[in-house]
PDB file of C-alpha atoms in Angstrom:
ATOM      1  CA  UNK E   1       5.010   0.320 -15.926  1.00 71.00           C
ATOM      2  CA  UNK E   2       2.868  -0.864 -18.929  1.00 75.00           C
ATOM      3  CA  UNK E   3       0.797   2.711 -19.520  1.00 76.00           C
ATOM      4  CA  UNK E   4      -1.996   0.590 -20.233  1.00 84.00           C
ATOM      5  CA  UNK E   5      -5.199   2.114 -21.138  1.00 87.00           C
ATOM      6  CA  UNK E   6      -7.285   1.039 -17.968  1.00 85.00           C
ATOM      7  CA  UNK E   7      -4.069   2.562 -15.803  1.00 83.00           C
ATOM      8  CA  UNK E   8      -4.515   5.601 -18.181  1.00 85.00           C
ATOM      9  CA  UNK E   9      -8.287   6.044 -17.477  1.00 84.00           C
ATOM     10  CA  UNK E  10      -7.283   5.566 -13.843  1.00 82.00           C
ATOM     11  CA  UNK E  11      -4.527   7.447 -13.185  1.00 82.00           C
ATOM     12  CA  UNK E  12      -4.144   9.892 -16.342  1.00 84.00           C
ATOM     13  CA  UNK E  13      -1.246  10.016 -18.615  1.00 88.00           C
ATOM     14  CA  UNK E  14       2.027   9.280 -17.813  1.00 89.00           C
ATOM     15  CA  UNK E  15       3.623  12.459 -15.182  1.00 91.00           C
ATOM     16  CA  UNK E  16       6.543  13.018 -13.068  1.00 94.00           C
ATOM     17  CA  UNK E  17       4.213  12.331 -10.296  1.00 89.00           C
ATOM     18  CA  UNK E  18       2.826   8.386 -11.910  1.00 89.00           C
ATOM     19  CA  UNK E  19       6.881   8.123 -11.893  1.00 91.00           C
ATOM     20  CA  UNK E  20       7.088   8.785  -8.467  1.00 92.00           C
ATOM     21  CA  UNK E  21       4.694   6.511  -7.589  1.00 89.00           C
ATOM     22  CA  UNK E  22       5.609   3.651  -9.513  1.00 90.00           C
ATOM     23  CA  UNK E  23       9.085   4.302  -7.820  1.00 95.00           C
ATOM     24  CA  UNK E  24       7.320   4.052  -4.100  1.00 93.00           C
ATOM     25  CA  UNK E  25       5.449   1.134  -4.931  1.00 92.00           C
ATOM     26  CA  UNK E  26       8.880  -0.808  -6.670  1.00 96.00           C
ATOM     27  CA  UNK E  27      10.245  -0.130  -3.331  1.00 96.00           C
ATOM     28  CA  UNK E  28       7.121  -1.406  -1.394  1.00 96.00           C
ATOM     29  CA  UNK E  29       7.578  -4.643  -3.697  1.00 96.00           C
ATOM     30  CA  UNK E  30      11.595  -5.070  -2.836  1.00 97.00           C
ATOM     31  CA  UNK E  31      10.964  -4.668   0.678  1.00 97.00           C
ATOM     32  CA  UNK E  32       8.083  -7.345   1.036  1.00 95.00           C
ATOM     33  CA  UNK E  33      10.107  -9.806  -1.235  1.00 96.00           C
ATOM     34  CA  UNK E  34      13.006  -8.806   1.381  1.00 97.00           C
ATOM     35  CA  UNK E  35      11.187  -9.196   4.505  1.00 95.00           C
ATOM     36  CA  UNK E  36       9.565 -12.785   2.789  1.00 94.00           C
ATOM     37  CA  UNK E  37      13.448 -14.055   3.733  1.00 95.00           C
ATOM     38  CA  UNK E  38      14.443 -11.986   6.689  1.00 95.00           C
ATOM     39  CA  UNK E  39      12.502 -12.969  10.202  1.00 91.00           C
ATOM     40  CA  UNK E  40      11.865  -9.650  11.005  1.00 95.00           C
ATOM     41  CA  UNK E  41       8.392  -9.068  11.886  1.00 95.00           C
ATOM     42  CA  UNK E  42       8.979  -5.902  13.770  1.00 96.00           C
ATOM     43  CA  UNK E  43      10.329  -4.816  10.018  1.00 96.00           C
ATOM     44  CA  UNK E  44       6.933  -5.599   8.059  1.00 96.00           C
ATOM     45  CA  UNK E  45       5.045  -4.526  10.904  1.00 97.00           C
ATOM     46  CA  UNK E  46       6.144  -0.988  10.496  1.00 97.00           C
ATOM     47  CA  UNK E  47       5.874  -1.582   6.238  1.00 97.00           C
ATOM     48  CA  UNK E  48       2.289  -2.404   6.369  1.00 97.00           C
ATOM     49  CA  UNK E  49       1.730   0.384   8.888  1.00 98.00           C
ATOM     50  CA  UNK E  50       3.128   2.923   6.776  1.00 97.00           C
ATOM     51  CA  UNK E  51       1.027   1.713   3.612  1.00 97.00           C
ATOM     52  CA  UNK E  52      -2.239   1.742   6.029  1.00 98.00           C
ATOM     53  CA  UNK E  53      -1.338   5.284   6.417  1.00 98.00           C
ATOM     54  CA  UNK E  54      -0.873   6.376   3.036  1.00 96.00           C
ATOM     55  CA  UNK E  55      -3.861   4.114   1.427  1.00 97.00           C
ATOM     56  CA  UNK E  56      -6.059   6.020   3.710  1.00 98.00           C
ATOM     57  CA  UNK E  57      -5.051   9.273   2.925  1.00 98.00           C
ATOM     58  CA  UNK E  58      -5.622   8.886  -0.459  1.00 96.00           C
ATOM     59  CA  UNK E  59      -9.251  10.148  -1.017  1.00 97.00           C
ATOM     60  CA  UNK E  60      -7.993  13.131   0.779  1.00 97.00           C
ATOM     61  CA  UNK E  61      -5.251  13.784  -1.218  1.00 96.00           C
ATOM     62  CA  UNK E  62      -7.097  12.850  -4.573  1.00 94.00           C
ATOM     63  CA  UNK E  63     -10.073  14.790  -2.941  1.00 96.00           C
ATOM     64  CA  UNK E  64     -12.359  12.012  -4.316  1.00 96.00           C
ATOM     65  CA  UNK E  65     -13.376   8.297  -2.988  1.00 96.00           C
ATOM     66  CA  UNK E  66     -14.529   7.457  -6.372  1.00 95.00           C
ATOM     67  CA  UNK E  67     -10.846   6.949  -8.093  1.00 92.00           C
ATOM     68  CA  UNK E  68     -10.422   3.519  -9.114  1.00 92.00           C
ATOM     69  CA  UNK E  69      -7.173   3.378  -7.805  1.00 91.00           C
ATOM     70  CA  UNK E  70      -8.585   5.607  -4.385  1.00 95.00           C
ATOM     71  CA  UNK E  71     -11.117   2.448  -4.169  1.00 96.00           C
ATOM     72  CA  UNK E  72      -8.338  -0.251  -4.127  1.00 95.00           C
ATOM     73  CA  UNK E  73      -5.699   1.433  -1.744  1.00 96.00           C
ATOM     74  CA  UNK E  74      -9.218   1.196   0.737  1.00 98.00           C
ATOM     75  CA  UNK E  75      -9.704  -2.296   0.332  1.00 97.00           C
ATOM     76  CA  UNK E  76      -5.959  -3.146   0.523  1.00 97.00           C
ATOM     77  CA  UNK E  77      -5.663  -0.848   3.700  1.00 98.00           C
ATOM     78  CA  UNK E  78      -8.349  -2.838   5.218  1.00 98.00           C
ATOM     79  CA  UNK E  79      -6.563  -5.970   4.413  1.00 97.00           C
ATOM     80  CA  UNK E  80      -3.614  -4.602   6.038  1.00 98.00           C
ATOM     81  CA  UNK E  81      -5.283  -3.360   9.002  1.00 98.00           C
ATOM     82  CA  UNK E  82      -7.004  -6.959   9.764  1.00 98.00           C
ATOM     83  CA  UNK E  83      -2.845  -8.409   9.142  1.00 97.00           C
ATOM     84  CA  UNK E  84      -1.241  -5.419  11.852  1.00 97.00           C
ATOM     85  CA  UNK E  85      -4.253  -6.701  13.968  1.00 97.00           C
ATOM     86  CA  UNK E  86      -3.488 -10.241  13.771  1.00 97.00           C
ATOM     87  CA  UNK E  87       0.330  -9.723  14.310  1.00 97.00           C
ATOM     88  CA  UNK E  88      -0.338  -8.040  17.418  1.00 97.00           C
ATOM     89  CA  UNK E  89      -2.910 -10.193  18.909  1.00 97.00           C
ATOM     90  CA  UNK E  90      -0.629 -13.470  17.893  1.00 96.00           C
ATOM     91  CA  UNK E  91       2.056 -11.567  19.788  1.00 95.00           C
ATOM     92  CA  UNK E  92       4.267 -11.648  16.614  1.00 94.00           C
ATOM     93  CA  UNK E  93       4.919  -8.421  17.282  1.00 93.00           C
ATOM     94  CA  UNK E  94       4.751  -6.462  20.867  1.00 90.00           C
ATOM     95  CA  UNK E  95       4.129  -2.712  20.882  1.00 85.00           C
TER      96      UNK E  95
END
């Protein structure tokens, strides 16, 4: 949101595409905050699942695995996969 130098090095100058990505991240943030209040694990599962899918797609859409944002997305996806598996194992969500 601040267009900091580190972000510009990783993501390039501000473009409409970066603005759209910011909107997606803000929507995920708002949904996450809402899910901290609501008792809807199936919604949380769906949100995490979608995040895993799009984060795992980033190396293919960016066409590199060396970009810092792609690398962080892969680490976050890994963390989310463990969370999803735990939700299934603990029967928080039944598929």
